[in-house]
Amino acid sequence: MPYVAEFVNTLSNLPSILLGLYGAIATVQGGVRSRYALCYLGLSFIGIGSTGFHASLKWEWQLLDELPMVSEV
């Protein structure tokens, strides 16, 4: 990839990725149930999808960016 399409939006996803990883590690080390670690990893996954979309503006990454916002639990 020779360029990043939306540089600031791409960088703004870094905190959500890092906080999700930190939360997952902290829950595992703290002895909390693993399902909470999966929730934190989900936050990181959303951040990775959003980073990929804002860096490339490709349709496949747009799905990873927007689908978690519209899905029902």
JSON list of N, CA and C in Angstrom, two decimals, residues 4-69:
[
{"chain": "A", "resi": 4, "resn": "VAL", "atom": "N", "xyz": [-1.60, 6.09, 2.91]},
{"chain": "A", "resi": 4, "resn": "VAL", "atom": "CA", "xyz": [-2.71, 5.91, 3.85]},
{"chain": "A", "resi": 4, "resn": "VAL", "atom": "C", "xyz": [-3.76, 6.95, 3.50]},
{"chain": "A", "resi": 5, "resn": "ALA", "atom": "N", "xyz": [-4.97, 6.51, 3.24]},
{"chain": "A", "resi": 5, "resn": "ALA", "atom": "CA", "xyz": [-6.02, 7.41, 2.74]},
{"chain": "A", "resi": 5, "resn": "ALA", "atom": "C", "xyz": [-6.41, 8.46, 3.79]},
{"chain": "A", "resi": 6, "resn": "GLU", "atom": "N", "xyz": [-6.71, 8.05, 4.99]},
{"chain": "A", "resi": 6, "resn": "GLU", "atom": "CA", "xyz": [-7.13, 8.97, 6.05]},
{"chain": "A", "resi": 6, "resn": "GLU", "atom": "C", "xyz": [-6.21, 8.76, 7.25]},
{"chain": "A", "resi": 7, "resn": "PHE", "atom": "N", "xyz": [-5.13, 9.49, 7.26]},
{"chain": "A", "resi": 7, "resn": "PHE", "atom": "CA", "xyz": [-4.05, 9.25, 8.22]},
{"chain": "A", "resi": 7, "resn": "PHE", "atom": "C", "xyz": [-4.51, 9.45, 9.67]},
{"chain": "A", "resi": 8, "resn": "VAL", "atom": "N", "xyz": [-5.18, 10.54, 9.97]},
{"chain": "A", "resi": 8, "resn": "VAL", "atom": "CA", "xyz": [-5.57, 10.83, 11.35]},
{"chain": "A", "resi": 8, "resn": "VAL", "atom": "C", "xyz": [-6.62, 9.83, 11.84]},
{"chain": "A", "resi": 9, "resn": "ASN", "atom": "N", "xyz": [-7.58, 9.48, 10.99]},
{"chain": "A", "resi": 9, "resn": "ASN", "atom": "CA", "xyz": [-8.57, 8.48, 11.39]},
{"chain": "A", "resi": 9, "resn": "ASN", "atom": "C", "xyz": [-7.93, 7.12, 11.61]},
{"chain": "A", "resi": 10, "resn": "THR", "atom": "N", "xyz": [-6.90, 6.82, 10.83]},
{"chain": "A", "resi": 10, "resn": "THR", "atom": "CA", "xyz": [-6.19, 5.56, 11.01]},
{"chain": "A", "resi": 10, "resn": "THR", "atom": "C", "xyz": [-5.48, 5.54, 12.36]},
{"chain": "A", "resi": 11, "resn": "LEU", "atom": "N", "xyz": [-4.81, 6.61, 12.71]},
{"chain": "A", "resi": 11, "resn": "LEU", "atom": "CA", "xyz": [-4.10, 6.67, 13.99]},
{"chain": "A", "resi": 11, "resn": "LEU", "atom": "C", "xyz": [-5.04, 6.73, 15.19]},
{"chain": "A", "resi": 12, "resn": "SER", "atom": "N", "xyz": [-6.23, 7.29, 15.00]},
{"chain": "A", "resi": 12, "resn": "SER", "atom": "CA", "xyz": [-7.16, 7.41, 16.13]},
{"chain": "A", "resi": 12, "resn": "SER", "atom": "C", "xyz": [-7.70, 6.06, 16.58]},
{"chain": "A", "resi": 13, "resn": "ASN", "atom": "N", "xyz": [-7.51, 5.01, 15.81]},
{"chain": "A", "resi": 13, "resn": "ASN", "atom": "CA", "xyz": [-7.95, 3.68, 16.20]},
{"chain": "A", "resi": 13, "resn": "ASN", "atom": "C", "xyz": [-6.94, 2.96, 17.07]},
{"chain": "A", "resi": 14, "resn": "LEU", "atom": "N", "xyz": [-5.73, 3.46, 17.12]},
{"chain": "A", "resi": 14, "resn": "LEU", "atom": "CA", "xyz": [-4.68, 2.81, 17.91]},
{"chain": "A", "resi": 14, "resn": "LEU", "atom": "C", "xyz": [-5.05, 2.67, 19.39]},
{"chain": "A", "resi": 15, "resn": "PRO", "atom": "N", "xyz": [-5.62, 3.68, 20.04]},
{"chain": "A", "resi": 15, "resn": "PRO", "atom": "CA", "xyz": [-6.00, 3.50, 21.46]},
{"chain": "A", "resi": 15, "resn": "PRO", "atom": "C", "xyz": [-7.02, 2.37, 21.68]},
{"chain": "A", "resi": 16, "resn": "SER", "atom": "N", "xyz": [-7.98, 2.22, 20.79]},
{"chain": "A", "resi": 16, "resn": "SER", "atom": "CA", "xyz": [-8.97, 1.15, 21.00]},
{"chain": "A", "resi": 16, "resn": "SER", "atom": "C", "xyz": [-8.33, -0.22, 20.82]},
{"chain": "A", "resi": 17, "resn": "ILE", "atom": "N", "xyz": [-7.39, -0.34, 19.91]},
{"chain": "A", "resi": 17, "resn": "ILE", "atom": "CA", "xyz": [-6.70, -1.62, 19.73]},
{"chain": "A", "resi": 17, "resn": "ILE", "atom": "C", "xyz": [-5.86, -1.94, 20.97]},
{"chain": "A", "resi": 18, "resn": "LEU", "atom": "N", "xyz": [-5.08, -0.96, 21.42]},
{"chain": "A", "resi": 18, "resn": "LEU", "atom": "CA", "xyz": [-4.20, -1.19, 22.56]},
{"chain": "A", "resi": 18, "resn": "LEU", "atom": "C", "xyz": [-4.96, -1.41, 23.86]},
{"chain": "A", "resi": 19, "resn": "LEU", "atom": "N", "xyz": [-6.05, -0.64, 24.07]},
{"chain": "A", "resi": 19, "resn": "LEU", "atom": "CA", "xyz": [-6.84, -0.83, 25.29]},
{"chain": "A", "resi": 19, "resn": "LEU", "atom": "C", "xyz": [-7.54, -2.19, 25.29]},
{"chain": "A", "resi": 20, "resn": "GLY", "atom": "N", "xyz": [-7.98, -2.63, 24.13]},
{"chain": "A", "resi": 20, "resn": "GLY", "atom": "CA", "xyz": [-8.59, -3.94, 24.05]},
{"chain": "A", "resi": 20, "resn": "GLY", "atom": "C", "xyz": [-7.60, -5.05, 24.39]},
{"chain": "A", "resi": 21, "resn": "LEU", "atom": "N", "xyz": [-6.39, -4.94, 23.87]},
{"chain": "A", "resi": 21, "resn": "LEU", "atom": "CA", "xyz": [-5.35, -5.93, 24.19]},
{"chain": "A", "resi": 21, "resn": "LEU", "atom": "C", "xyz": [-4.97, -5.88, 25.67]},
{"chain": "A", "resi": 22, "resn": "TYR", "atom": "N", "xyz": [-4.83, -4.67, 26.19]},
{"chain": "A", "resi": 22, "resn": "TYR", "atom": "CA", "xyz": [-4.50, -4.52, 27.62]},
{"chain": "A", "resi": 22, "resn": "TYR", "atom": "C", "xyz": [-5.61, -5.10, 28.49]},
{"chain": "A", "resi": 23, "resn": "GLY", "atom": "N", "xyz": [-6.86, -4.83, 28.16]},
{"chain": "A", "resi": 23, "resn": "GLY", "atom": "CA", "xyz": [-7.97, -5.35, 28.94]},
{"chain": "A", "resi": 23, "resn": "GLY", "atom": "C", "xyz": [-8.03, -6.87, 28.91]},
{"chain": "A", "resi": 24, "resn": "ALA", "atom": "N", "xyz": [-7.76, -7.45, 27.75]},
{"chain": "A", "resi": 24, "resn": "ALA", "atom": "CA", "xyz": [-7.77, -8.91, 27.64]},
{"chain": "A", "resi": 24, "resn": "ALA", "atom": "C", "xyz": [-6.66, -9.53, 28.48]},
{"chain": "A", "resi": 25, "resn": "ILE", "atom": "N", "xyz": [-5.49, -8.95, 28.43]},
{"chain": "A", "resi": 25, "resn": "ILE", "atom": "CA", "xyz": [-4.37, -9.46, 29.23]},
{"chain": "A", "resi": 25, "resn": "ILE", "atom": "C", "xyz": [-4.65, -9.30, 30.71]},
{"chain": "A", "resi": 26, "resn": "ALA", "atom": "N", "xyz": [-5.20, -8.14, 31.10]},
{"chain": "A", "resi": 26, "resn": "ALA", "atom": "CA", "xyz": [-5.48, -7.87, 32.51]},
{"chain": "A", "resi": 26, "resn": "ALA", "atom": "C", "xyz": [-6.55, -8.82, 33.07]},
{"chain": "A", "resi": 27, "resn": "THR", "atom": "N", "xyz": [-7.56, -9.15, 32.26]},
{"chain": "A", "resi": 27, "resn": "THR", "atom": "CA", "xyz": [-8.59, -10.05, 32.76]},
{"chain": "A", "resi": 27, "resn": "THR", "atom": "C", "xyz": [-8.06, -11.47, 32.93]},
{"chain": "A", "resi": 28, "resn": "VAL", "atom": "N", "xyz": [-7.21, -11.90, 31.99]},
{"chain": "A", "resi": 28, "resn": "VAL", "atom": "CA", "xyz": [-6.64, -13.25, 32.11]},
{"chain": "A", "resi": 28, "resn": "VAL", "atom": "C", "xyz": [-5.71, -13.33, 33.32]},
{"chain": "A", "resi": 29, "resn": "GLN", "atom": "N", "xyz": [-4.88, -12.32, 33.51]},
{"chain": "A", "resi": 29, "resn": "GLN", "atom": "CA", "xyz": [-3.96, -12.31, 34.65]},
{"chain": "A", "resi": 29, "resn": "GLN", "atom": "C", "xyz": [-4.69, -12.14, 35.97]},
{"chain": "A", "resi": 30, "resn": "GLY", "atom": "N", "xyz": [-5.82, -11.46, 35.94]},
{"chain": "A", "resi": 30, "resn": "GLY", "atom": "CA", "xyz": [-6.58, -11.22, 37.16]},
{"chain": "A", "resi": 30, "resn": "GLY", "atom": "C", "xyz": [-7.49, -12.37, 37.56]},
{"chain": "A", "resi": 31, "resn": "GLY", "atom": "N", "xyz": [-7.53, -13.40, 36.75]},
{"chain": "A", "resi": 31, "resn": "GLY", "atom": "CA", "xyz": [-8.35, -14.56, 37.09]},
{"chain": "A", "resi": 31, "resn": "GLY", "atom": "C", "xyz": [-9.83, -14.38, 36.79]},
{"chain": "A", "resi": 32, "resn": "VAL", "atom": "N", "xyz": [-10.17, -13.39, 35.99]},
{"chain": "A", "resi": 32, "resn": "VAL", "atom": "CA", "xyz": [-11.56, -13.16, 35.61]},
{"chain": "A", "resi": 32, "resn": "VAL", "atom": "C", "xyz": [-11.93, -14.14, 34.50]},
{"chain": "A", "resi": 33, "resn": "ARG", "atom": "N", "xyz": [-13.20, -14.43, 34.36]},
{"chain": "A", "resi": 33, "resn": "ARG", "atom": "CA", "xyz": [-13.65, -15.40, 33.34]},
{"chain": "A", "resi": 33, "resn": "ARG", "atom": "C", "xyz": [-13.18, -14.97, 31.95]},
{"chain": "A", "resi": 34, "resn": "SER", "atom": "N", "xyz": [-12.89, -15.95, 31.14]},
{"chain": "A", "resi": 34, "resn": "SER", "atom": "CA", "xyz": [-12.31, -15.68, 29.83]},
{"chain": "A", "resi": 34, "resn": "SER", "atom": "C", "xyz": [-13.28, -15.00, 28.87]},
{"chain": "A", "resi": 35, "resn": "ARG", "atom": "N", "xyz": [-14.58, -15.08, 29.13]},
{"chain": "A", "resi": 35, "resn": "ARG", "atom": "CA", "xyz": [-15.51, -14.42, 28.23]},
{"chain": "A", "resi": 35, "resn": "ARG", "atom": "C", "xyz": [-15.34, -12.90, 28.25]},
{"chain": "A", "resi": 36, "resn": "TYR", "atom": "N", "xyz": [-14.86, -12.35, 29.35]},
{"chain": "A", "resi": 36, "resn": "TYR", "atom": "CA", "xyz": [-14.60, -10.92, 29.40]},
{"chain": "A", "resi": 36, "resn": "TYR", "atom": "C", "xyz": [-13.38, -10.56, 28.58]},
{"chain": "A", "resi": 37, "resn": "ALA", "atom": "N", "xyz": [-12.41, -11.44, 28.55]},
{"chain": "A", "resi": 37, "resn": "ALA", "atom": "CA", "xyz": [-11.23, -11.21, 27.70]},
{"chain": "A", "resi": 37, "resn": "ALA", "atom": "C", "xyz": [-11.66, -11.22, 26.23]},
{"chain": "A", "resi": 38, "resn": "LEU", "atom": "N", "xyz": [-12.61, -12.07, 25.88]},
{"chain": "A", "resi": 38, "resn": "LEU", "atom": "CA", "xyz": [-13.09, -12.09, 24.50]},
{"chain": "A", "resi": 38, "resn": "LEU", "atom": "C", "xyz": [-13.79, -10.78, 24.12]},
{"chain": "A", "resi": 39, "resn": "CYS", "atom": "N", "xyz": [-14.47, -10.18, 25.08]},
{"chain": "A", "resi": 39, "resn": "CYS", "atom": "CA", "xyz": [-15.10, -8.88, 24.82]},
{"chain": "A", "resi": 39, "resn": "CYS", "atom": "C", "xyz": [-14.04, -7.82, 24.53]},
{"chain": "A", "resi": 40, "resn": "TYR", "atom": "N", "xyz": [-12.97, -7.82, 25.30]},
{"chain": "A", "resi": 40, "resn": "TYR", "atom": "CA", "xyz": [-11.88, -6.88, 25.05]},
{"chain": "A", "resi": 40, "resn": "TYR", "atom": "C", "xyz": [-11.21, -7.15, 23.70]},
{"chain": "A", "resi": 41, "resn": "LEU", "atom": "N", "xyz": [-11.04, -8.41, 23.36]},
{"chain": "A", "resi": 41, "resn": "LEU", "atom": "CA", "xyz": [-10.46, -8.73, 22.06]},
{"chain": "A", "resi": 41, "resn": "LEU", "atom": "C", "xyz": [-11.38, -8.30, 20.93]},
{"chain": "A", "resi": 42, "resn": "GLY", "atom": "N", "xyz": [-12.69, -8.34, 21.16]},
{"chain": "A", "resi": 42, "resn": "GLY", "atom": "CA", "xyz": [-13.64, -7.84, 20.18]},
{"chain": "A", "resi": 42, "resn": "GLY", "atom": "C", "xyz": [-13.46, -6.35, 19.94]},
{"chain": "A", "resi": 43, "resn": "LEU", "atom": "N", "xyz": [-13.18, -5.61, 21.00]},
{"chain": "A", "resi": 43, "resn": "LEU", "atom": "CA", "xyz": [-12.90, -4.19, 20.85]},
{"chain": "A", "resi": 43, "resn": "LEU", "atom": "C", "xyz": [-11.66, -3.98, 19.99]},
{"chain": "A", "resi": 44, "resn": "SER", "atom": "N", "xyz": [-10.64, -4.76, 20.21]},
{"chain": "A", "resi": 44, "resn": "SER", "atom": "CA", "xyz": [-9.43, -4.66, 19.39]},
{"chain": "A", "resi": 44, "resn": "SER", "atom": "C", "xyz": [-9.72, -5.02, 17.93]},
{"chain": "A", "resi": 45, "resn": "PHE", "atom": "N", "xyz": [-10.55, -6.04, 17.72]},
{"chain": "A", "resi": 45, "resn": "PHE", "atom": "CA", "xyz": [-10.91, -6.45, 16.37]},
{"chain": "A", "resi": 45, "resn": "PHE", "atom": "C", "xyz": [-11.63, -5.33, 15.63]},
{"chain": "A", "resi": 46, "resn": "ILE", "atom": "N", "xyz": [-12.53, -4.64, 16.31]},
{"chain": "A", "resi": 46, "resn": "ILE", "atom": "CA", "xyz": [-13.23, -3.50, 15.69]},
{"chain": "A", "resi": 46, "resn": "ILE", "atom": "C", "xyz": [-12.23, -2.41, 15.34]},
{"chain": "A", "resi": 47, "resn": "GLY", "atom": "N", "xyz": [-11.28, -2.15, 16.22]},
{"chain": "A", "resi": 47, "resn": "GLY", "atom": "CA", "xyz": [-10.25, -1.14, 15.94]},
{"chain": "A", "resi": 47, "resn": "GLY", "atom": "C", "xyz": [-9.38, -1.52, 14.76]},
{"chain": "A", "resi": 48, "resn": "ILE", "atom": "N", "xyz": [-9.07, -2.80, 14.63]},
{"chain": "A", "resi": 48, "resn": "ILE", "atom": "CA", "xyz": [-8.27, -3.26, 13.49]},
{"chain": "A", "resi": 48, "resn": "ILE", "atom": "C", "xyz": [-9.06, -3.09, 12.19]},
{"chain": "A", "resi": 49, "resn": "GLY", "atom": "N", "xyz": [-10.33, -3.44, 12.21]},
{"chain": "A", "resi": 49, "resn": "GLY", "atom": "CA", "xyz": [-11.16, -3.26, 11.03]},
{"chain": "A", "resi": 49, "resn": "GLY", "atom": "C", "xyz": [-11.29, -1.81, 10.63]},
{"chain": "A", "resi": 50, "resn": "SER", "atom": "N", "xyz": [-11.46, -0.94, 11.61]},
{"chain": "A", "resi": 50, "resn": "SER", "atom": "CA", "xyz": [-11.57, 0.48, 11.32]},
{"chain": "A", "resi": 50, "resn": "SER", "atom": "C", "xyz": [-10.26, 1.05, 10.80]},
{"chain": "A", "resi": 51, "resn": "THR", "atom": "N", "xyz": [-9.15, 0.57, 11.36]},
{"chain": "A", "resi": 51, "resn": "THR", "atom": "CA", "xyz": [-7.84, 1.01, 10.88]},
{"chain": "A", "resi": 51, "resn": "THR", "atom": "C", "xyz": [-7.64, 0.59, 9.43]},
{"chain": "A", "resi": 52, "resn": "GLY", "atom": "N", "xyz": [-7.97, -0.64, 9.12]},
{"chain": "A", "resi": 52, "resn": "GLY", "atom": "CA", "xyz": [-7.83, -1.12, 7.74]},
{"chain": "A", "resi": 52, "resn": "GLY", "atom": "C", "xyz": [-8.69, -0.33, 6.76]},
{"chain": "A", "resi": 53, "resn": "PHE", "atom": "N", "xyz": [-9.90, 0.01, 7.18]},
{"chain": "A", "resi": 53, "resn": "PHE", "atom": "CA", "xyz": [-10.77, 0.77, 6.28]},
{"chain": "A", "resi": 53, "resn": "PHE", "atom": "C", "xyz": [-10.24, 2.18, 6.05]},
{"chain": "A", "resi": 54, "resn": "HIS", "atom": "N", "xyz": [-9.89, 2.88, 7.13]},
{"chain": "A", "resi": 54, "resn": "HIS", "atom": "CA", "xyz": [-9.45, 4.26, 6.97]},
{"chain": "A", "resi": 54, "resn": "HIS", "atom": "C", "xyz": [-8.08, 4.36, 6.30]},
{"chain": "A", "resi": 55, "resn": "ALA", "atom": "N", "xyz": [-7.31, 3.29, 6.35]},
{"chain": "A", "resi": 55, "resn": "ALA", "atom": "CA", "xyz": [-6.02, 3.29, 5.67]},
{"chain": "A", "resi": 55, "resn": "ALA", "atom": "C", "xyz": [-6.17, 3.01, 4.17]},
{"chain": "A", "resi": 56, "resn": "SER", "atom": "N", "xyz": [-7.15, 2.18, 3.82]},
{"chain": "A", "resi": 56, "resn": "SER", "atom": "CA", "xyz": [-7.24, 1.76, 2.42]},
{"chain": "A", "resi": 56, "resn": "SER", "atom": "C", "xyz": [-8.51, 2.23, 1.69]},
{"chain": "A", "resi": 57, "resn": "LEU", "atom": "N", "xyz": [-9.57, 2.52, 2.44]},
{"chain": "A", "resi": 57, "resn": "LEU", "atom": "CA", "xyz": [-10.88, 2.87, 1.88]},
{"chain": "A", "resi": 57, "resn": "LEU", "atom": "C", "xyz": [-11.41, 1.78, 0.94]},
{"chain": "A", "resi": 58, "resn": "LYS", "atom": "N", "xyz": [-11.12, 0.53, 1.25]},
{"chain": "A", "resi": 58, "resn": "LYS", "atom": "CA", "xyz": [-11.62, -0.58, 0.45]},
{"chain": "A", "resi": 58, "resn": "LYS", "atom": "C", "xyz": [-12.90, -1.15, 1.07]},
{"chain": "A", "resi": 59, "resn": "TRP", "atom": "N", "xyz": [-13.75, -1.69, 0.22]},
{"chain": "A", "resi": 59, "resn": "TRP", "atom": "CA", "xyz": [-15.06, -2.17, 0.64]},
{"chain": "A", "resi": 59, "resn": "TRP", "atom": "C", "xyz": [-14.97, -3.29, 1.67]},
{"chain": "A", "resi": 60, "resn": "GLU", "atom": "N", "xyz": [-14.03, -4.19, 1.51]},
{"chain": "A", "resi": 60, "resn": "GLU", "atom": "CA", "xyz": [-13.91, -5.31, 2.44]},
{"chain": "A", "resi": 60, "resn": "GLU", "atom": "C", "xyz": [-13.61, -4.83, 3.86]},
{"chain": "A", "resi": 61, "resn": "TRP", "atom": "N", "xyz": [-12.74, -3.85, 3.97]},
{"chain": "A", "resi": 61, "resn": "TRP", "atom": "CA", "xyz": [-12.42, -3.29, 5.29]},
{"chain": "A", "resi": 61, "resn": "TRP", "atom": "C", "xyz": [-13.56, -2.44, 5.82]},
{"chain": "A", "resi": 62, "resn": "GLN", "atom": "N", "xyz": [-14.34, -1.85, 4.92]},
{"chain": "A", "resi": 62, "resn": "GLN", "atom": "CA", "xyz": [-15.49, -1.06, 5.37]},
{"chain": "A", "resi": 62, "resn": "GLN", "atom": "C", "xyz": [-16.50, -1.96, 6.10]},
{"chain": "A", "resi": 63, "resn": "LEU", "atom": "N", "xyz": [-16.64, -3.19, 5.63]},
{"chain": "A", "resi": 63, "resn": "LEU", "atom": "CA", "xyz": [-17.53, -4.13, 6.32]},
{"chain": "A", "resi": 63, "resn": "LEU", "atom": "C", "xyz": [-17.06, -4.40, 7.74]},
{"chain": "A", "resi": 64, "resn": "LEU", "atom": "N", "xyz": [-15.76, -4.60, 7.92]},
{"chain": "A", "resi": 64, "resn": "LEU", "atom": "CA", "xyz": [-15.22, -4.83, 9.26]},
{"chain": "A", "resi": 64, "resn": "LEU", "atom": "C", "xyz": [-15.34, -3.59, 10.14]},
{"chain": "A", "resi": 65, "resn": "ASP", "atom": "N", "xyz": [-15.40, -2.43, 9.51]},
{"chain": "A", "resi": 65, "resn": "ASP", "atom": "CA", "xyz": [-15.53, -1.19, 10.27]},
{"chain": "A", "resi": 65, "resn": "ASP", "atom": "C", "xyz": [-16.97, -0.94, 10.70]},
{"chain": "A", "resi": 66, "resn": "GLU", "atom": "N", "xyz": [-17.93, -1.18, 9.82]},
{"chain": "A", "resi": 66, "resn": "GLU", "atom": "CA", "xyz": [-19.31, -0.76, 10.07]},
{"chain": "A", "resi": 66, "resn": "GLU", "atom": "C", "xyz": [-20.24, -1.86, 10.59]},
{"chain": "A", "resi": 67, "resn": "LEU", "atom": "N", "xyz": [-20.00, -3.10, 10.24]},
{"chain": "A", "resi": 67, "resn": "LEU", "atom": "CA", "xyz": [-20.92, -4.16, 10.67]},
{"chain": "A", "resi": 67, "resn": "LEU", "atom": "C", "xyz": [-21.04, -4.31, 12.18]},
{"chain": "A", "resi": 68, "resn": "PRO", "atom": "N", "xyz": [-19.98, -4.18, 12.95]},
{"chain": "A", "resi": 68, "resn": "PRO", "atom": "CA", "xyz": [-20.16, -4.28, 14.41]},
{"chain": "A", "resi": 68, "resn": "PRO", "atom": "C", "xyz": [-21.05, -3.18, 15.00]},
{"chain": "A", "resi": 69, "resn": "MET", "atom": "N", "xyz": [-21.18, -2.06, 14.29]},
{"chain": "A", "resi": 69, "resn": "MET", "atom": "CA", "xyz": [-22.00, -0.95, 14.79]},
{"chain": "A", "resi": 69, "resn": "MET", "atom": "C", "xyz": [-23.48, -1.18, 14.53]}
]
